[in-house]
mmCIF file of C-alpha atoms and ligand atoms in Angstrom:
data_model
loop_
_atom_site.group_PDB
_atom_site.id
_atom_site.type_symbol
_atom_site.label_atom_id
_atom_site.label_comp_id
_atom_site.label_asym_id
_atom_site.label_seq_id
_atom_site.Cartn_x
_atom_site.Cartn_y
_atom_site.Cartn_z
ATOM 1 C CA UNK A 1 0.000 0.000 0.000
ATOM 2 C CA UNK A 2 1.347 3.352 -0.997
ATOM 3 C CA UNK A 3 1.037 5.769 2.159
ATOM 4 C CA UNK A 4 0.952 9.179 1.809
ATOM 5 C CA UNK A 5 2.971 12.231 3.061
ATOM 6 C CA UNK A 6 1.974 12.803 7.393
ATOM 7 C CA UNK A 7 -0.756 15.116 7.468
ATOM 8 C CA UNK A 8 -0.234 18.296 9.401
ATOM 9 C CA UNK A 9 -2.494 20.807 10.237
ATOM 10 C CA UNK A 10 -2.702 22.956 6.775
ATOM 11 C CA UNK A 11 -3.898 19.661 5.599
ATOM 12 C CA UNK A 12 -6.914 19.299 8.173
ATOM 13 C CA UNK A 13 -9.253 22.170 5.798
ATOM 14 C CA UNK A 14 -12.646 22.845 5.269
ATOM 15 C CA UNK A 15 -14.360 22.486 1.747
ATOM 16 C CA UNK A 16 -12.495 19.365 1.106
ATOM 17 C CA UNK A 17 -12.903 15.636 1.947
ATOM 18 C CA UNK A 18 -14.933 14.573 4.948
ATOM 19 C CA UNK A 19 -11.784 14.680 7.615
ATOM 20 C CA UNK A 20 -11.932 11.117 9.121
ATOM 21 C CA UNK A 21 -10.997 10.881 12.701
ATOM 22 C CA UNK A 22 -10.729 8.096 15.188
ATOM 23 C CA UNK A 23 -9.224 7.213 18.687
ATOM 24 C CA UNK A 24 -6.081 4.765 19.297
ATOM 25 C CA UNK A 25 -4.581 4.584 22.783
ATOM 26 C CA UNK A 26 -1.947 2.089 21.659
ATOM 27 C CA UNK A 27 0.928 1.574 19.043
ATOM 28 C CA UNK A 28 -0.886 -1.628 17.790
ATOM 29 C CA UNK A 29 -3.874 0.097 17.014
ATOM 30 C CA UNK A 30 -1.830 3.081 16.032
ATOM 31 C CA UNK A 31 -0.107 1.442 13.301
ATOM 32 C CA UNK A 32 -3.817 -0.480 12.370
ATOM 33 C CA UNK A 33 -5.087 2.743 11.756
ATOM 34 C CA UNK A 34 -2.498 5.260 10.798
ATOM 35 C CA UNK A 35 -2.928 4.415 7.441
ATOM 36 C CA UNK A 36 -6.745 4.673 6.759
ATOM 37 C CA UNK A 37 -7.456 7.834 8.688
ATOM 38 C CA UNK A 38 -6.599 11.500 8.912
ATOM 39 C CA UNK A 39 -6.330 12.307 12.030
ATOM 40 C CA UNK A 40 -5.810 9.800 15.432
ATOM 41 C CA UNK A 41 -6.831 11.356 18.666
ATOM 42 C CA UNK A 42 -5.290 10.196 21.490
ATOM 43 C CA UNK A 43 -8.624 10.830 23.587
ATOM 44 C CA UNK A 44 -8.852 11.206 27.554
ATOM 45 C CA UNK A 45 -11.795 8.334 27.025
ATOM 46 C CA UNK A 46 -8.690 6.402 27.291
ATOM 47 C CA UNK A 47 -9.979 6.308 30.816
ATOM 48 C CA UNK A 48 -13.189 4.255 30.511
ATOM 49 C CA UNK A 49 -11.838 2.350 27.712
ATOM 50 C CA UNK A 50 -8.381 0.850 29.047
ATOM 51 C CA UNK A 51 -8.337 2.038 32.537
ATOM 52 C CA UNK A 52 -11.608 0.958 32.872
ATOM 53 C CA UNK A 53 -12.667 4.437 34.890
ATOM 54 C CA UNK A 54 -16.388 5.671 35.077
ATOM 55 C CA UNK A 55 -15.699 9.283 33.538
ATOM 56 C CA UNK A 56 -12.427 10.374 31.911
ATOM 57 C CA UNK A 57 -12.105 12.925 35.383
ATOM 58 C CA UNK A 58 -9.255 10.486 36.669
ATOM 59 C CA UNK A 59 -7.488 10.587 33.507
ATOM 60 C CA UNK A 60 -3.467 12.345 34.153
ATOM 61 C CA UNK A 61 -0.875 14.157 32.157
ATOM 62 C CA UNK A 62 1.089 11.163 32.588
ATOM 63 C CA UNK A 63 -0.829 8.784 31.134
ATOM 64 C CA UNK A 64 -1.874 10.823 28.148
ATOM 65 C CA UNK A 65 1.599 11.345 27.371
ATOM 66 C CA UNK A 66 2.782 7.571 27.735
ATOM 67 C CA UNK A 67 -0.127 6.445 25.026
ATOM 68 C CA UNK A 68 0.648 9.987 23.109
ATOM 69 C CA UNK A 69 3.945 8.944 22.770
ATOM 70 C CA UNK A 70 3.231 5.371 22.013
ATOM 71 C CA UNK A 71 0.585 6.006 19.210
ATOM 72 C CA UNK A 72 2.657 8.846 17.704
ATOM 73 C CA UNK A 73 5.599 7.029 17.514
ATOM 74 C CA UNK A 74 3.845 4.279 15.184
ATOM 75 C CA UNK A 75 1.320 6.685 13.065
ATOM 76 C CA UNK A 76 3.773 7.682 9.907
ATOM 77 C CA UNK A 77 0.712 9.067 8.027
ATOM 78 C CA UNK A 78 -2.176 10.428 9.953
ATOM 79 C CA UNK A 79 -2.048 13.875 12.092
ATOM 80 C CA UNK A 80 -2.026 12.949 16.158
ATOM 81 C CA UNK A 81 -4.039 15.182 18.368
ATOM 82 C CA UNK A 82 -3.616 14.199 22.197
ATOM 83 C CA UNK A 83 -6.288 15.314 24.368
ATOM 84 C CA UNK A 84 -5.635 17.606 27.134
ATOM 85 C CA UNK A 85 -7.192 16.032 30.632
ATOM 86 C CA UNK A 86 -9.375 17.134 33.293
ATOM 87 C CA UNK A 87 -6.945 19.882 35.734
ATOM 88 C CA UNK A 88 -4.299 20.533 33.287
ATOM 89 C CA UNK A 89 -5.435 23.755 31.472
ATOM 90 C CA UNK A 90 -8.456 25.621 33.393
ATOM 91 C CA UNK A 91 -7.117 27.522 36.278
ATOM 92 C CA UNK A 92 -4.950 29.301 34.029
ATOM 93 C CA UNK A 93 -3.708 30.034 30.631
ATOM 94 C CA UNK A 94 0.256 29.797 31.545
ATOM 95 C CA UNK A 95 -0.508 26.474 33.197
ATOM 96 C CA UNK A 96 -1.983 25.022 30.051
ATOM 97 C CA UNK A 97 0.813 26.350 27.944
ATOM 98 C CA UNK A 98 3.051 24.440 30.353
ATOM 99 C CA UNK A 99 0.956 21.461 30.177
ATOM 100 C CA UNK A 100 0.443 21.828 26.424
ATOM 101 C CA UNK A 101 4.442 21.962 25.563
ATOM 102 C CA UNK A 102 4.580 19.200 27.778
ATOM 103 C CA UNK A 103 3.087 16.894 25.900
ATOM 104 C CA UNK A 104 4.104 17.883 22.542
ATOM 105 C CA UNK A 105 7.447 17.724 23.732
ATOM 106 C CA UNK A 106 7.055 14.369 25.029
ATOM 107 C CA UNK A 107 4.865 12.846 22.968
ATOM 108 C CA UNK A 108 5.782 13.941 19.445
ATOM 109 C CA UNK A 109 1.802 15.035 18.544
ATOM 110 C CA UNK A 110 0.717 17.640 16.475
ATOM 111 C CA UNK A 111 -1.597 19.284 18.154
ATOM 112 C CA UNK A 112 -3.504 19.214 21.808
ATOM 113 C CA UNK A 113 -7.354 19.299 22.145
ATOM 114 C CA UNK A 114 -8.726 20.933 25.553
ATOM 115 C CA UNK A 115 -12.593 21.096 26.102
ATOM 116 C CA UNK A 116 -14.609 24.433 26.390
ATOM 117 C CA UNK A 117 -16.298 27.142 24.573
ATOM 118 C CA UNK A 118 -16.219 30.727 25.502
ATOM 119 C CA UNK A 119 -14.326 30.606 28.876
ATOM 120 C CA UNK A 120 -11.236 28.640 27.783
ATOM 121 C CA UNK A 121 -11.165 31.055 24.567
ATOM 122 C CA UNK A 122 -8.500 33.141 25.512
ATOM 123 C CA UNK A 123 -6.608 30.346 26.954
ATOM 124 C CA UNK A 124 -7.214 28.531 22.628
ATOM 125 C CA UNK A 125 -5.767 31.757 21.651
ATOM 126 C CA UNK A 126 -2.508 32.116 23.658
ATOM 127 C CA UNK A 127 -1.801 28.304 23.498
ATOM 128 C CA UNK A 128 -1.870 29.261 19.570
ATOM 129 C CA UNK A 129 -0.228 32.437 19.466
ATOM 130 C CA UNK A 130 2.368 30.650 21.018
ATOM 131 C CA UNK A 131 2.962 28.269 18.658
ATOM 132 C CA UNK A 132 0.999 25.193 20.099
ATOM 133 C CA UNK A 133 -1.756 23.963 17.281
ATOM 134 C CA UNK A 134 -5.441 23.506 19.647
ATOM 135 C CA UNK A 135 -8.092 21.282 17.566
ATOM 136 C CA UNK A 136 -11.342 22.731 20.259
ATOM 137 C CA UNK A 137 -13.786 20.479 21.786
ATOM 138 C CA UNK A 138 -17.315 21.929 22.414
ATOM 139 C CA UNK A 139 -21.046 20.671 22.642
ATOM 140 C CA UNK A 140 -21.089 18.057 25.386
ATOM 141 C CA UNK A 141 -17.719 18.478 26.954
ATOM 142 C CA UNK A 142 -17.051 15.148 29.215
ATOM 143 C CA UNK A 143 -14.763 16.498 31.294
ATOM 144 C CA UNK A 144 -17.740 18.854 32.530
ATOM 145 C CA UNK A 145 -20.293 16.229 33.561
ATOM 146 C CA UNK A 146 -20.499 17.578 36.691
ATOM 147 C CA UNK A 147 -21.132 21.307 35.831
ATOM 148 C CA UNK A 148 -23.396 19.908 32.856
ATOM 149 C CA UNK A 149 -25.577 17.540 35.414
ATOM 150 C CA UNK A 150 -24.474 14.617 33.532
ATOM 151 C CA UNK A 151 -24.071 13.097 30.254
ATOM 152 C CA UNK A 152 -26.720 15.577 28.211
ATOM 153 C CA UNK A 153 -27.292 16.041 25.074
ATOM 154 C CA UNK A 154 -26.741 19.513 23.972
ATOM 155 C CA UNK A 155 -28.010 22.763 21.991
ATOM 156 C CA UNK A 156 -31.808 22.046 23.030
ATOM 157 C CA UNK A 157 -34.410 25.173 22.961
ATOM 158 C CA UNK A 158 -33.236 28.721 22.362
ATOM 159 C CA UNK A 159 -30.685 29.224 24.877
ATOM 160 C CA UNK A 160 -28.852 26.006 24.257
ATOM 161 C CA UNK A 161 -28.481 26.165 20.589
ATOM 162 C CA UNK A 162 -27.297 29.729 21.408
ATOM 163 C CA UNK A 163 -25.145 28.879 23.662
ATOM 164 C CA UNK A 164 -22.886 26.268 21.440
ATOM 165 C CA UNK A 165 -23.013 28.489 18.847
ATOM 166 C CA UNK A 166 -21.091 31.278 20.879
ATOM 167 C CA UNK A 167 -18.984 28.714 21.841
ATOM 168 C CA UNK A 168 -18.210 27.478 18.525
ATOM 169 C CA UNK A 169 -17.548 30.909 17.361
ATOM 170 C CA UNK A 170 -15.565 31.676 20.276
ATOM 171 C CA UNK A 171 -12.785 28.575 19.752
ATOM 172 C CA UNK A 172 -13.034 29.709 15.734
ATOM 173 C CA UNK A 173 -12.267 33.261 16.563
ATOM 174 C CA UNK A 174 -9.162 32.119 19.048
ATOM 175 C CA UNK A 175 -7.188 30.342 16.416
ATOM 176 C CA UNK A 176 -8.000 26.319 16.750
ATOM 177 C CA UNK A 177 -7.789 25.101 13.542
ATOM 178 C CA UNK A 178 -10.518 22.810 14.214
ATOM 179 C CA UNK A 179 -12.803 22.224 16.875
ATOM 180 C CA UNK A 180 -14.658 18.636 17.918
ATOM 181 C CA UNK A 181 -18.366 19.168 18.284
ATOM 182 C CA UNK A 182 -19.879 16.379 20.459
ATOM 183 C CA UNK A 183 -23.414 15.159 21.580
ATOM 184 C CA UNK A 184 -25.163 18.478 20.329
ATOM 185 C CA UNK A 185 -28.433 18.227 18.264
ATOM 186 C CA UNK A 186 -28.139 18.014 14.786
ATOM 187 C CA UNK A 187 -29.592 21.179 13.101
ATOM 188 C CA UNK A 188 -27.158 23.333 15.981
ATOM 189 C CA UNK A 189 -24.238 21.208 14.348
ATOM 190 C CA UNK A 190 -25.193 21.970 10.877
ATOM 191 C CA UNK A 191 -25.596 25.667 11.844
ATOM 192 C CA UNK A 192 -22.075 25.750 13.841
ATOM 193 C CA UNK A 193 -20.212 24.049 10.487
ATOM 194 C CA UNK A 194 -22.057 26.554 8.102
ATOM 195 C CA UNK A 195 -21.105 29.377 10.687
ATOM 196 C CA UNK A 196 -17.505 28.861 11.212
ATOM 197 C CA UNK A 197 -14.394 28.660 9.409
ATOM 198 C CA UNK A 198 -12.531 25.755 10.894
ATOM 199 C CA UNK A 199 -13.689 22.041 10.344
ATOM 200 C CA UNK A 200 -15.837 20.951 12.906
ATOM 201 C CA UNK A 201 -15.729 17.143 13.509
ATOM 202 C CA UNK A 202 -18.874 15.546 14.659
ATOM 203 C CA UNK A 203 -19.118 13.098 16.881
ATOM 204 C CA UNK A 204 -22.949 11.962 17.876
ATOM 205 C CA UNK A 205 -23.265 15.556 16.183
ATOM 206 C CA UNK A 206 -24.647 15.963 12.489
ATOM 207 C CA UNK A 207 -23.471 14.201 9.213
ATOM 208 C CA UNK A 208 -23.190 17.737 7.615
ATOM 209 C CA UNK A 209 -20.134 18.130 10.012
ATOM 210 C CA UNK A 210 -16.689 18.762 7.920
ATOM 211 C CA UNK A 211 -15.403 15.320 9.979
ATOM 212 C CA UNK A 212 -16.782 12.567 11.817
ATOM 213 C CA UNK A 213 -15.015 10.883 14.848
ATOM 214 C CA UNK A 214 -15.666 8.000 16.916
ATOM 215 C CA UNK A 215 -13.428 5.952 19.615
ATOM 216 C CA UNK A 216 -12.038 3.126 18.336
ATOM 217 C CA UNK A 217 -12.847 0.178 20.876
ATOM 218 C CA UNK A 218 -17.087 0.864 19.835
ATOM 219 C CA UNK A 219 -16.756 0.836 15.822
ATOM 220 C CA UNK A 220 -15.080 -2.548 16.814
ATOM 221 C CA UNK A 221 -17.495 -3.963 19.264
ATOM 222 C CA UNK A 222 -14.754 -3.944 21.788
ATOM 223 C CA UNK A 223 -15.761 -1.613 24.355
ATOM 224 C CA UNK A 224 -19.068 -4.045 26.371
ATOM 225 C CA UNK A 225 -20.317 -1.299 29.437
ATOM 226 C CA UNK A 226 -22.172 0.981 27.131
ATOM 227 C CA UNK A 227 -23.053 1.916 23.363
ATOM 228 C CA UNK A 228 -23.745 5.537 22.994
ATOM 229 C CA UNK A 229 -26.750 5.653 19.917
ATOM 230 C CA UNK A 230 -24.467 7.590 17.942
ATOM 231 C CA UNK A 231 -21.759 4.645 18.046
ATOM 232 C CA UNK A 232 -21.957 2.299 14.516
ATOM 233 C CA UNK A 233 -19.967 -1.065 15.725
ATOM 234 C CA UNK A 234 -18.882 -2.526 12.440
ATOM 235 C CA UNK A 235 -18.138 -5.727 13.558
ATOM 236 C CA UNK A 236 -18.152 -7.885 17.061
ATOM 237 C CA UNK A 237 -14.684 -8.299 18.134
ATOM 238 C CA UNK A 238 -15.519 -9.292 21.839
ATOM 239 C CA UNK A 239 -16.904 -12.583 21.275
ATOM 240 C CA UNK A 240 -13.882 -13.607 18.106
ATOM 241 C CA UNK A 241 -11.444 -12.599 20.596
ATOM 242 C CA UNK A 242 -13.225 -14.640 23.607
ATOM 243 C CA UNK A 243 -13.124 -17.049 21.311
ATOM 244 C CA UNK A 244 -9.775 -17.781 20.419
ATOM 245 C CA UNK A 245 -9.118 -17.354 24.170
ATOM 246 C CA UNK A 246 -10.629 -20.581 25.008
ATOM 247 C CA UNK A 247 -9.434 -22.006 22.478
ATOM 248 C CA UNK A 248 -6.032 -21.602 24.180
ATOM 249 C CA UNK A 249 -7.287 -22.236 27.105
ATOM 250 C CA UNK A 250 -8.723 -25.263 25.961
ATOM 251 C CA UNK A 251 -5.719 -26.242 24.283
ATOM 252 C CA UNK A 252 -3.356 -25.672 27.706
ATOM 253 C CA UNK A 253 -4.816 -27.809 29.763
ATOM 254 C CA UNK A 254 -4.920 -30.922 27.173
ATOM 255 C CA UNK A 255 -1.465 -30.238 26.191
ATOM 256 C CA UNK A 256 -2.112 -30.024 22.700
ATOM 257 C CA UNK A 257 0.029 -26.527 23.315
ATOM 258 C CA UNK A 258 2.487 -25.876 22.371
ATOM 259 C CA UNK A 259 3.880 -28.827 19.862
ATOM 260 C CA UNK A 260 7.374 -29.421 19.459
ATOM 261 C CA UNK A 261 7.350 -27.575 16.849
ATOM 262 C CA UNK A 262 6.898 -24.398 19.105
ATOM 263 C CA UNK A 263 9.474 -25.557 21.215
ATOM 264 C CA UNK A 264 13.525 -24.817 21.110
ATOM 265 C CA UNK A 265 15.688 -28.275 19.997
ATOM 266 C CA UNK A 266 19.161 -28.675 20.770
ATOM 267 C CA UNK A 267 21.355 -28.524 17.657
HETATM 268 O O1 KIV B 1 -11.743 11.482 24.514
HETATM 269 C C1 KIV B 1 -12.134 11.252 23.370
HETATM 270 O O2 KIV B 1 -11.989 10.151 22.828
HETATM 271 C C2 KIV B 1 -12.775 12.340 22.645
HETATM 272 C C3 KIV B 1 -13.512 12.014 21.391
HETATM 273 C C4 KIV B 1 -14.573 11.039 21.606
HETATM 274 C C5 KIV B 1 -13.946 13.214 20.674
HETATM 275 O O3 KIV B 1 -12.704 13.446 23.068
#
């Protein structure tokens, strides 16, 4: 397969192809996916999916920058965005430069992605303006759960489509060069991608959005506690893996493995 150049940000434009976007957390899935997708985000849901938390809130620095590092080491093609977790960038815009350089440094990503509309927009524009690339994250914002009463779906009734559209506009105006828009109702998507200038990747958003991203572990039927209606599992891996597990199983304790011919032989 002929891969092409690494995507970088100029590449991630509006008006072109749908951007396709997806999660990896590891460098086996890294290197699975590198090749068929635009852009891998190294996503803080790394903390329900393979630390097996209830809500990405526990999520560190550290371990965003081990699986940064680990997924952008192996991804020779697609553009790596590593998420920015819960306490690293709110309290104040020097501390998420810090935090930000951090894990560029250390990972070798492209860009970081912090959550928030209006009130983290001057903290989009000075990560920017000095010289870290910020995809934005609005709509449902997971790391806000608890200001946000839960899991809800966003841009409902007058105020709430109003609302993510000044958000929207806000991360736009402060120099992200493309902004995530999640759970938010579908027309309020379509109006945020006609209104702004930057992509605006959709997940559980609106199929008019400029990219669509989902996590990885649910488009592969991998991830059991939960199936958000936006998810599309294309196929069951759960049950092929479990599979071939007892088959090992089986296979260990009637010491059909390993044959000799899995063994070592003397010379
Ligand atoms: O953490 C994550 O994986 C994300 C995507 C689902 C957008 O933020």
């Amino acid at each position: 397969m002929r891969i092409a150049m690494k995507l970088e940000v100029k590449d991630i434009v509006k008006g072109g192809k749908p951007i396709v976007c997806l999660t990896s957390y590891t460098a086996p899935m890294a290197r699975i996916v590198d090749p068929l997708v635009d852009v891998i985000l190294v996503g803080d849901s790394l903390g329900m999916v393979v630390y097996g938390f209830e809500n990405t809130l526990p999520v560190t620095l550290d371990m965003m920058i081990a699986h940064g590092g680990a997924v952008a080491r192996n991804a020779t093609h697609a553009m790596v965005v590593v998420d920015m977790p819960y306490g690293t960038y709110e309290s104040s815009k020097e501390l998420a430069l810090k935090n930000a350089q951090r894990i560029m440094k250390e990972t070798g990503c492209a860009a970081v992605k912090p959550e928030g509309g209006q009130e983290l927009a001057e903290t989009v524009r000075y990560l920017v303006n000095n010289g870290v690339p910020v995809m934005g994250h609005i709509g449902l914002m997971p790391q806000s759960i608890e200001k946000m009463g839960g899991f809800k779906i966003q841009g409902r009734g007058d105020a709430g489509a109003q609302k993510v559209m000044a958000d929207a506009k806000a991360i736009a105006d402060a120099g992200a060069f493309s902004m995530v828009v999640e759970g938010t109702i579908e027309p309020v998507a379509k109006d945020i991608t006609e209104a702004v200038n930057i992509p605006t990747i959709g997940i559980g958003a609106s199929p008019a959005c400029d990219g669509q991203i989902l996590v990885v572990d649910d488009i592969l039927g991998m991830y059991a506690p939960f199936t958000p209606k936006f998810v599309k599992r294309y196929v069951e891996l759960a049950p092929i893996i479990s599979e071939a597990v007892k088959q090992y199983a089986d296979e260990v304790k009637a010491r059909t493995f390993p044959t000799m011919g899995h063994c070592f032989l003397p010379k």
